[in-house]
Short mmCIF file of N, CA, C and O in Angstrom, two decimals:
data_model
loop_
_atom_site.label_atom_id
_atom_site.label_comp_id
_atom_site.label_asym_id
_atom_site.label_seq_id
_atom_site.Cartn_x
_atom_site.Cartn_y
_atom_site.Cartn_z
N MET A 1 61.29 -142.23 7.45
CA MET A 1 62.08 -142.28 8.67
C MET A 1 63.53 -142.66 8.39
O MET A 1 64.40 -142.40 9.20
N ALA A 2 63.80 -143.23 7.22
CA ALA A 2 65.16 -143.65 6.90
C ALA A 2 66.12 -142.46 6.88
O ALA A 2 67.23 -142.55 7.39
N ASN A 3 65.69 -141.34 6.29
CA ASN A 3 66.55 -140.16 6.26
C ASN A 3 66.83 -139.63 7.65
O ASN A 3 67.94 -139.19 7.94
N GLU A 4 65.81 -139.67 8.52
CA GLU A 4 66.01 -139.22 9.89
C GLU A 4 67.02 -140.11 10.62
O GLU A 4 67.89 -139.62 11.33
N SER A 5 66.91 -141.42 10.41
CA SER A 5 67.85 -142.33 11.04
C SER A 5 69.27 -142.10 10.54
O SER A 5 70.23 -142.16 11.30
N LEU A 6 69.40 -141.82 9.24
CA LEU A 6 70.73 -141.53 8.68
C LEU A 6 71.29 -140.24 9.26
O LEU A 6 72.46 -140.16 9.62
N SER A 7 70.44 -139.21 9.37
CA SER A 7 70.89 -137.94 9.94
C SER A 7 71.27 -138.11 11.41
O SER A 7 72.29 -137.56 11.86
N ALA A 8 70.48 -138.87 12.14
CA ALA A 8 70.78 -139.12 13.55
C ALA A 8 72.08 -139.92 13.69
O ALA A 8 72.92 -139.62 14.54
N SER A 9 72.27 -140.92 12.84
CA SER A 9 73.50 -141.74 12.88
C SER A 9 74.72 -140.89 12.56
O SER A 9 75.76 -141.01 13.22
N ALA A 10 74.60 -140.03 11.56
CA ALA A 10 75.72 -139.15 11.20
C ALA A 10 76.08 -138.23 12.36
O ALA A 10 77.26 -138.03 12.67
N ALA A 11 75.05 -137.67 13.01
CA ALA A 11 75.31 -136.80 14.16
C ALA A 11 75.98 -137.57 15.29
O ALA A 11 76.92 -137.07 15.93
N ALA A 12 75.52 -138.79 15.53
CA ALA A 12 76.10 -139.61 16.61
C ALA A 12 77.56 -139.94 16.30
O ALA A 12 78.42 -139.85 17.19
N LEU A 13 77.85 -140.32 15.08
CA LEU A 13 79.23 -140.69 14.73
C LEU A 13 80.17 -139.48 14.79
O LEU A 13 81.32 -139.61 15.21
N THR A 14 79.68 -138.33 14.38
CA THR A 14 80.49 -137.11 14.49
C THR A 14 80.79 -136.81 15.95
O THR A 14 81.93 -136.48 16.32
N TRP A 15 79.77 -136.95 16.80
CA TRP A 15 79.94 -136.70 18.23
C TRP A 15 80.90 -137.74 18.84
O TRP A 15 81.78 -137.40 19.63
N LEU A 16 80.73 -139.01 18.48
CA LEU A 16 81.60 -140.06 19.00
C LEU A 16 83.05 -139.85 18.59
O LEU A 16 83.96 -140.18 19.35
N ALA A 17 83.29 -139.27 17.43
CA ALA A 17 84.66 -138.98 17.00
C ALA A 17 85.32 -137.99 17.96
O ALA A 17 86.52 -138.11 18.27
N LEU A 18 84.56 -137.02 18.46
CA LEU A 18 85.09 -136.09 19.46
C LEU A 18 85.45 -136.83 20.75
O LEU A 18 86.52 -136.61 21.32
N VAL A 19 84.55 -137.71 21.18
CA VAL A 19 84.79 -138.48 22.40
C VAL A 19 86.01 -139.38 22.22
O VAL A 19 86.88 -139.45 23.09
N ASP A 20 86.09 -140.06 21.08
CA ASP A 20 87.22 -140.95 20.81
C ASP A 20 88.55 -140.21 20.84
O ASP A 20 89.57 -140.76 21.23
N SER A 21 88.53 -138.94 20.44
CA SER A 21 89.74 -138.12 20.40
C SER A 21 90.05 -137.46 21.73
O SER A 21 91.00 -136.69 21.84
N GLY A 22 89.19 -137.73 22.75
CA GLY A 22 89.42 -137.13 24.06
C GLY A 22 88.99 -135.67 24.13
O GLY A 22 89.34 -134.97 25.07
N LYS A 23 88.23 -135.21 23.15
CA LYS A 23 87.77 -133.81 23.13
C LYS A 23 86.44 -133.73 23.86
O LYS A 23 85.39 -133.44 23.29
N TYR A 24 86.50 -133.97 25.16
CA TYR A 24 85.28 -134.07 25.96
C TYR A 24 84.56 -132.73 26.07
O TYR A 24 83.33 -132.69 26.07
N ARG A 25 85.28 -131.63 26.19
CA ARG A 25 84.62 -130.32 26.26
C ARG A 25 83.90 -130.03 24.95
O ARG A 25 82.76 -129.56 24.95
N ASP A 26 84.54 -130.33 23.83
CA ASP A 26 83.87 -130.14 22.54
C ASP A 26 82.64 -131.03 22.43
O ASP A 26 81.63 -130.62 21.86
N SER A 27 82.72 -132.24 22.98
CA SER A 27 81.57 -133.13 22.92
C SER A 27 80.42 -132.57 23.76
O SER A 27 79.25 -132.73 23.39
N TRP A 28 80.71 -131.91 24.88
CA TRP A 28 79.65 -131.27 25.67
C TRP A 28 78.97 -130.18 24.84
O TRP A 28 77.75 -130.08 24.83
N HIS A 29 79.78 -129.39 24.13
CA HIS A 29 79.21 -128.34 23.28
C HIS A 29 78.37 -128.93 22.15
O HIS A 29 77.47 -128.26 21.64
N GLY A 30 78.63 -130.17 21.78
CA GLY A 30 77.88 -130.84 20.73
C GLY A 30 76.59 -131.49 21.20
O GLY A 30 75.85 -132.05 20.39
N LEU A 31 76.31 -131.42 22.50
CA LEU A 31 75.08 -132.00 23.03
C LEU A 31 73.87 -131.14 22.67
O LEU A 31 74.00 -129.97 22.35
N SER A 32 72.70 -131.75 22.80
CA SER A 32 71.45 -131.01 22.59
C SER A 32 71.32 -129.92 23.66
O SER A 32 71.95 -129.99 24.72
N ALA A 33 70.47 -128.96 23.38
CA ALA A 33 70.24 -127.87 24.33
C ALA A 33 69.74 -128.41 25.66
O ALA A 33 70.19 -127.98 26.73
N PHE A 34 68.82 -129.36 25.62
CA PHE A 34 68.29 -129.94 26.87
C PHE A 34 69.41 -130.62 27.67
O PHE A 34 69.51 -130.42 28.88
N ALA A 35 70.25 -131.39 27.00
CA ALA A 35 71.33 -132.10 27.69
C ALA A 35 72.33 -131.12 28.30
O ALA A 35 72.77 -131.31 29.44
N ARG A 36 72.69 -130.07 27.57
CA ARG A 36 73.61 -129.07 28.12
C ARG A 36 73.02 -128.38 29.33
O ARG A 36 73.74 -128.00 30.25
N GLY A 37 71.69 -128.21 29.33
CA GLY A 37 71.03 -127.59 30.47
C GLY A 37 70.92 -128.52 31.67
O GLY A 37 70.73 -128.08 32.80
N ALA A 38 71.04 -129.83 31.43
CA ALA A 38 70.86 -130.81 32.50
C ALA A 38 72.15 -131.12 33.25
O ALA A 38 72.10 -131.65 34.36
N ILE A 39 73.31 -130.81 32.65
CA ILE A 39 74.59 -131.11 33.30
C ILE A 39 75.61 -130.05 32.91
O ILE A 39 75.68 -129.64 31.75
N SER A 40 76.38 -129.62 33.88
CA SER A 40 77.41 -128.62 33.60
C SER A 40 78.52 -129.24 32.76
O SER A 40 78.71 -130.47 32.77
N ALA A 41 79.23 -128.40 32.07
CA ALA A 41 80.34 -128.89 31.25
C ALA A 41 81.35 -129.64 32.11
O ALA A 41 81.81 -130.73 31.74
N ASP A 42 81.71 -129.08 33.27
CA ASP A 42 82.72 -129.72 34.11
C ASP A 42 82.27 -131.08 34.62
O ASP A 42 83.05 -132.04 34.62
N ASP A 43 81.00 -131.19 35.04
CA ASP A 43 80.49 -132.48 35.50
C ASP A 43 80.45 -133.50 34.36
O ASP A 43 80.80 -134.66 34.54
N PHE A 44 80.01 -133.06 33.20
CA PHE A 44 79.94 -133.94 32.04
C PHE A 44 81.34 -134.45 31.67
O PHE A 44 81.54 -135.65 31.46
N ILE A 45 82.29 -133.55 31.62
CA ILE A 45 83.65 -133.92 31.25
C ILE A 45 84.22 -134.93 32.24
O ILE A 45 84.84 -135.92 31.84
N GLN A 46 83.98 -134.71 33.52
CA GLN A 46 84.50 -135.64 34.54
C GLN A 46 83.87 -137.02 34.39
O GLN A 46 84.56 -138.04 34.42
N LYS A 47 82.55 -137.05 34.22
CA LYS A 47 81.85 -138.35 34.08
C LYS A 47 82.29 -139.07 32.81
O LYS A 47 82.50 -140.29 32.82
N LEU A 48 82.44 -138.34 31.73
CA LEU A 48 82.85 -138.96 30.47
C LEU A 48 84.30 -139.45 30.56
O LEU A 48 84.61 -140.55 30.11
N ALA A 49 85.16 -138.66 31.17
CA ALA A 49 86.56 -139.07 31.34
C ALA A 49 86.66 -140.32 32.21
O ALA A 49 87.44 -141.23 31.91
N ASP A 50 85.85 -140.39 33.27
CA ASP A 50 85.85 -141.57 34.13
C ASP A 50 85.38 -142.82 33.38
O ASP A 50 85.91 -143.91 33.59
N ALA A 51 84.37 -142.65 32.53
CA ALA A 51 83.79 -143.80 31.82
C ALA A 51 84.63 -144.21 30.61
O ALA A 51 84.86 -145.40 30.38
N ARG A 52 85.07 -143.24 29.83
CA ARG A 52 85.73 -143.57 28.58
C ARG A 52 87.26 -143.59 28.66
O ARG A 52 87.90 -144.35 27.91
N GLY A 53 87.83 -142.80 29.53
CA GLY A 53 89.28 -142.73 29.61
C GLY A 53 89.97 -144.08 29.73
O GLY A 53 90.89 -144.37 28.95
N PRO A 54 89.55 -144.93 30.65
CA PRO A 54 90.22 -146.23 30.82
C PRO A 54 90.06 -147.17 29.61
O PRO A 54 90.85 -148.08 29.44
N LEU A 55 89.05 -146.93 28.80
CA LEU A 55 88.81 -147.82 27.66
C LEU A 55 89.74 -147.56 26.48
O LEU A 55 90.02 -148.45 25.69
N GLY A 56 90.18 -146.31 26.35
CA GLY A 56 90.99 -145.94 25.20
C GLY A 56 90.10 -145.69 23.99
O GLY A 56 88.88 -145.67 24.08
N ARG A 57 90.73 -145.54 22.88
CA ARG A 57 90.04 -145.25 21.62
C ARG A 57 89.19 -146.43 21.19
O ARG A 57 89.54 -147.57 21.42
N ALA A 58 88.07 -146.13 20.55
CA ALA A 58 87.25 -147.20 19.96
C ALA A 58 87.99 -147.76 18.76
O ALA A 58 88.40 -147.03 17.86
N MET A 59 88.20 -149.06 18.76
CA MET A 59 88.91 -149.72 17.67
C MET A 59 87.94 -150.19 16.58
O MET A 59 88.30 -150.28 15.42
N SER A 60 86.71 -150.50 16.99
CA SER A 60 85.66 -150.84 16.02
C SER A 60 84.33 -150.46 16.62
O SER A 60 84.16 -150.41 17.84
N ARG A 61 83.39 -150.17 15.73
CA ARG A 61 82.06 -149.74 16.17
C ARG A 61 81.09 -150.11 15.05
O ARG A 61 81.27 -149.68 13.92
N LYS A 62 80.09 -150.91 15.40
CA LYS A 62 79.11 -151.34 14.41
C LYS A 62 77.71 -151.06 14.93
O LYS A 62 77.36 -151.48 16.04
N LEU A 63 76.91 -150.36 14.14
CA LEU A 63 75.54 -150.08 14.52
C LEU A 63 74.75 -151.39 14.55
O LEU A 63 74.71 -152.12 13.57
N SER A 64 74.17 -151.70 15.70
CA SER A 64 73.41 -152.95 15.83
C SER A 64 71.91 -152.71 15.93
O SER A 64 71.12 -153.61 15.65
N ARG A 65 71.50 -151.49 16.31
CA ARG A 65 70.06 -151.22 16.46
C ARG A 65 69.82 -149.72 16.35
O ARG A 65 70.60 -148.92 16.85
N SER A 66 68.73 -149.37 15.70
CA SER A 66 68.29 -147.98 15.57
C SER A 66 66.80 -147.96 15.85
O SER A 66 66.02 -148.57 15.12
N THR A 67 66.40 -147.25 16.92
CA THR A 67 65.01 -147.24 17.34
C THR A 67 64.49 -145.81 17.46
O THR A 67 64.90 -145.09 18.38
N PRO A 68 63.61 -145.39 16.56
CA PRO A 68 63.00 -144.07 16.70
C PRO A 68 62.04 -144.06 17.90
O PRO A 68 61.33 -145.04 18.14
N MET A 69 62.05 -142.96 18.64
CA MET A 69 61.17 -142.83 19.80
C MET A 69 60.73 -141.37 19.92
O MET A 69 61.44 -140.47 19.47
N THR A 70 59.59 -141.16 20.56
CA THR A 70 59.13 -139.80 20.80
C THR A 70 59.11 -139.47 22.29
O THR A 70 58.96 -138.31 22.64
N GLN A 71 59.25 -140.49 23.13
CA GLN A 71 59.26 -140.27 24.58
C GLN A 71 60.41 -141.07 25.20
O GLN A 71 60.59 -142.25 24.89
N LEU A 72 61.15 -140.40 26.07
CA LEU A 72 62.21 -141.04 26.85
C LEU A 72 62.06 -140.60 28.30
O LEU A 72 61.75 -139.43 28.57
N GLN A 73 62.29 -141.50 29.21
CA GLN A 73 62.17 -141.18 30.63
C GLN A 73 63.13 -140.05 30.99
O GLN A 73 64.31 -140.08 30.66
N GLY A 74 62.60 -139.03 31.66
CA GLY A 74 63.42 -137.93 32.14
C GLY A 74 63.76 -136.88 31.10
O GLY A 74 64.55 -135.99 31.36
N ALA A 75 63.17 -136.99 29.91
CA ALA A 75 63.46 -136.04 28.84
C ALA A 75 62.15 -135.53 28.25
O ALA A 75 61.13 -136.21 28.31
N PRO A 76 62.19 -134.34 27.67
CA PRO A 76 60.97 -133.83 27.04
C PRO A 76 60.62 -134.66 25.80
O PRO A 76 61.50 -135.27 25.18
N ASP A 77 59.34 -134.71 25.46
CA ASP A 77 58.94 -135.39 24.24
C ASP A 77 59.67 -134.77 23.05
O ASP A 77 59.94 -133.56 23.04
N GLY A 78 60.00 -135.59 22.08
CA GLY A 78 60.72 -135.10 20.91
C GLY A 78 60.93 -136.21 19.92
O GLY A 78 60.40 -137.32 20.06
N GLU A 79 61.72 -135.93 18.90
CA GLU A 79 62.06 -136.91 17.87
C GLU A 79 63.46 -137.46 18.16
O GLU A 79 64.46 -136.85 17.79
N TYR A 80 63.49 -138.59 18.84
CA TYR A 80 64.74 -139.23 19.23
C TYR A 80 65.00 -140.45 18.35
O TYR A 80 64.07 -141.06 17.83
N VAL A 81 66.26 -140.80 18.23
CA VAL A 81 66.65 -142.07 17.63
C VAL A 81 67.67 -142.70 18.59
O VAL A 81 68.74 -142.13 18.82
N VAL A 82 67.31 -143.82 19.18
CA VAL A 82 68.21 -144.53 20.09
C VAL A 82 69.06 -145.46 19.23
O VAL A 82 68.55 -146.37 18.58
N LEU A 83 70.36 -145.20 19.22
CA LEU A 83 71.31 -145.97 18.41
C LEU A 83 72.16 -146.82 19.34
O LEU A 83 72.69 -146.31 20.33
N GLU A 84 72.30 -148.09 19.02
CA GLU A 84 73.17 -148.97 19.79
C GLU A 84 74.28 -149.48 18.90
O GLU A 84 74.03 -150.00 17.80
N PHE A 85 75.50 -149.28 19.38
CA PHE A 85 76.70 -149.70 18.65
C PHE A 85 77.41 -150.79 19.45
O PHE A 85 77.61 -150.64 20.65
N ASP A 86 77.79 -151.87 18.77
CA ASP A 86 78.67 -152.87 19.37
C ASP A 86 80.09 -152.35 19.15
O ASP A 86 80.53 -152.21 18.00
N SER A 87 80.78 -152.03 20.23
CA SER A 87 82.07 -151.35 20.14
C SER A 87 83.15 -152.12 20.87
O SER A 87 82.90 -152.72 21.92
N LYS A 88 84.35 -152.09 20.31
CA LYS A 88 85.54 -152.65 20.96
C LYS A 88 86.55 -151.54 21.13
O LYS A 88 86.76 -150.73 20.22
N PHE A 89 87.18 -151.54 22.31
CA PHE A 89 88.07 -150.45 22.66
C PHE A 89 89.52 -150.91 22.74
O PHE A 89 89.80 -152.10 22.82
N ALA A 90 90.42 -149.93 22.77
CA ALA A 90 91.86 -150.21 22.75
C ALA A 90 92.30 -151.09 23.90
O ALA A 90 93.25 -151.88 23.75
N ASN A 91 91.63 -151.01 25.05
CA ASN A 91 92.05 -151.83 26.19
C ASN A 91 91.51 -153.26 26.10
O ASN A 91 91.68 -154.05 27.02
N GLY A 92 90.81 -153.59 25.00
CA GLY A 92 90.29 -154.94 24.80
C GLY A 92 88.86 -155.14 25.23
O GLY A 92 88.27 -156.20 25.01
N THR A 93 88.26 -154.13 25.85
CA THR A 93 86.88 -154.24 26.33
C THR A 93 85.89 -154.12 25.17
O THR A 93 86.06 -153.27 24.30
N ALA A 94 84.86 -154.96 25.19
CA ALA A 94 83.76 -154.86 24.23
C ALA A 94 82.51 -154.42 25.00
O ALA A 94 82.16 -155.03 26.01
N LEU A 95 81.87 -153.36 24.54
CA LEU A 95 80.68 -152.81 25.20
C LEU A 95 79.67 -152.36 24.16
O LEU A 95 80.01 -152.18 22.99
N THR A 96 78.45 -152.13 24.63
CA THR A 96 77.45 -151.49 23.79
C THR A 96 77.43 -150.01 24.15
O THR A 96 77.33 -149.65 25.33
N GLU A 97 77.57 -149.18 23.14
CA GLU A 97 77.43 -147.74 23.32
C GLU A 97 76.02 -147.38 22.85
O GLU A 97 75.64 -147.67 21.73
N ARG A 98 75.25 -146.73 23.72
CA ARG A 98 73.92 -146.26 23.36
C ARG A 98 74.00 -144.74 23.24
O ARG A 98 74.26 -144.05 24.23
N VAL A 99 73.80 -144.25 22.03
CA VAL A 99 73.85 -142.83 21.74
C VAL A 99 72.45 -142.41 21.29
O VAL A 99 71.88 -143.06 20.41
N THR A 100 71.92 -141.34 21.89
CA THR A 100 70.56 -140.93 21.58
C THR A 100 70.54 -139.49 21.06
O THR A 100 70.53 -138.54 21.84
N PRO A 101 70.55 -139.34 19.73
CA PRO A 101 70.36 -138.01 19.16
C PRO A 101 68.88 -137.61 19.20
O PRO A 101 67.99 -138.47 19.18
N VAL A 102 68.65 -136.30 19.25
CA VAL A 102 67.30 -135.75 19.21
C VAL A 102 67.28 -134.64 18.16
O VAL A 102 68.27 -133.94 17.97
N ARG A 103 66.16 -134.52 17.48
CA ARG A 103 66.03 -133.43 16.51
C ARG A 103 65.82 -132.12 17.27
O ARG A 103 64.90 -132.00 18.07
N GLU A 104 66.68 -131.15 16.99
CA GLU A 104 66.59 -129.84 17.62
C GLU A 104 65.61 -128.96 16.85
O GLU A 104 65.16 -129.30 15.75
N ALA A 105 65.32 -127.78 17.39
CA ALA A 105 64.37 -126.85 16.78
C ALA A 105 64.77 -126.46 15.36
O ALA A 105 63.91 -126.22 14.51
N ASP A 106 66.08 -126.43 15.09
CA ASP A 106 66.55 -126.05 13.75
C ASP A 106 66.53 -127.22 12.76
O ASP A 106 66.93 -127.08 11.61
N GLY A 107 66.07 -128.40 13.21
CA GLY A 107 65.97 -129.56 12.34
C GLY A 107 67.18 -130.48 12.37
O GLY A 107 67.13 -131.59 11.86
N SER A 108 68.27 -130.02 12.98
CA SER A 108 69.47 -130.86 13.06
C SER A 108 69.36 -131.83 14.24
O SER A 108 68.59 -131.61 15.17
N TYR A 109 70.13 -132.90 14.17
CA TYR A 109 70.19 -133.85 15.28
C TYR A 109 71.42 -133.56 16.12
O TYR A 109 72.50 -133.28 15.58
N ARG A 110 71.24 -133.62 17.44
CA ARG A 110 72.34 -133.47 18.40
C ARG A 110 72.17 -134.54 19.47
O ARG A 110 71.05 -134.92 19.80
N VAL A 111 73.27 -134.98 20.01
CA VAL A 111 73.25 -136.05 21.01
C VAL A 111 72.62 -135.55 22.31
O VAL A 111 72.99 -134.49 22.81
N SER A 112 71.68 -136.33 22.82
CA SER A 112 71.03 -135.98 24.08
C SER A 112 71.39 -136.96 25.20
O SER A 112 71.10 -136.70 26.37
N GLY A 113 71.99 -138.10 24.85
CA GLY A 113 72.36 -139.07 25.86
C GLY A 113 73.40 -140.04 25.35
O GLY A 113 73.47 -140.31 24.15
N TYR A 114 74.20 -140.57 26.30
CA TYR A 114 75.26 -141.52 25.98
C TYR A 114 75.41 -142.47 27.17
O TYR A 114 75.56 -141.99 28.31
N HIS A 115 75.34 -143.76 26.89
CA HIS A 115 75.48 -144.76 27.95
C HIS A 115 76.31 -145.93 27.45
O HIS A 115 76.21 -146.33 26.29
N LEU A 116 77.10 -146.48 28.33
CA LEU A 116 77.89 -147.69 28.05
C LEU A 116 77.32 -148.85 28.85
O LEU A 116 77.06 -148.70 30.04
N THR A 117 77.11 -149.98 28.19
CA THR A 117 76.64 -151.18 28.90
C THR A 117 77.41 -152.40 28.42
O THR A 117 77.93 -152.43 27.36
#
């Protein structure tokens, strides 16, 4: 499972780099097929801009937890890794970013969910 967690973490960090750069449309394209089917690009971009825009760029991000799961509420069964990052942003806010990559049919991991708490 260690390799899967590393692959999931790499996918999450690549996706977060798009978000950090304000490339919200590109980040929508980087979502899993299920996630793209669950929300339109325009709605996703608006929600992400509302949540992340005021925070500014992530100044630090440290992985604090990695939890493999096969079932998530509201999502199809699959190979998920729930990653929690302790993050600090340019505006001084410290939050937990929860990024959930899922293994796609081609074996790659793509982000299926993103939450700030």
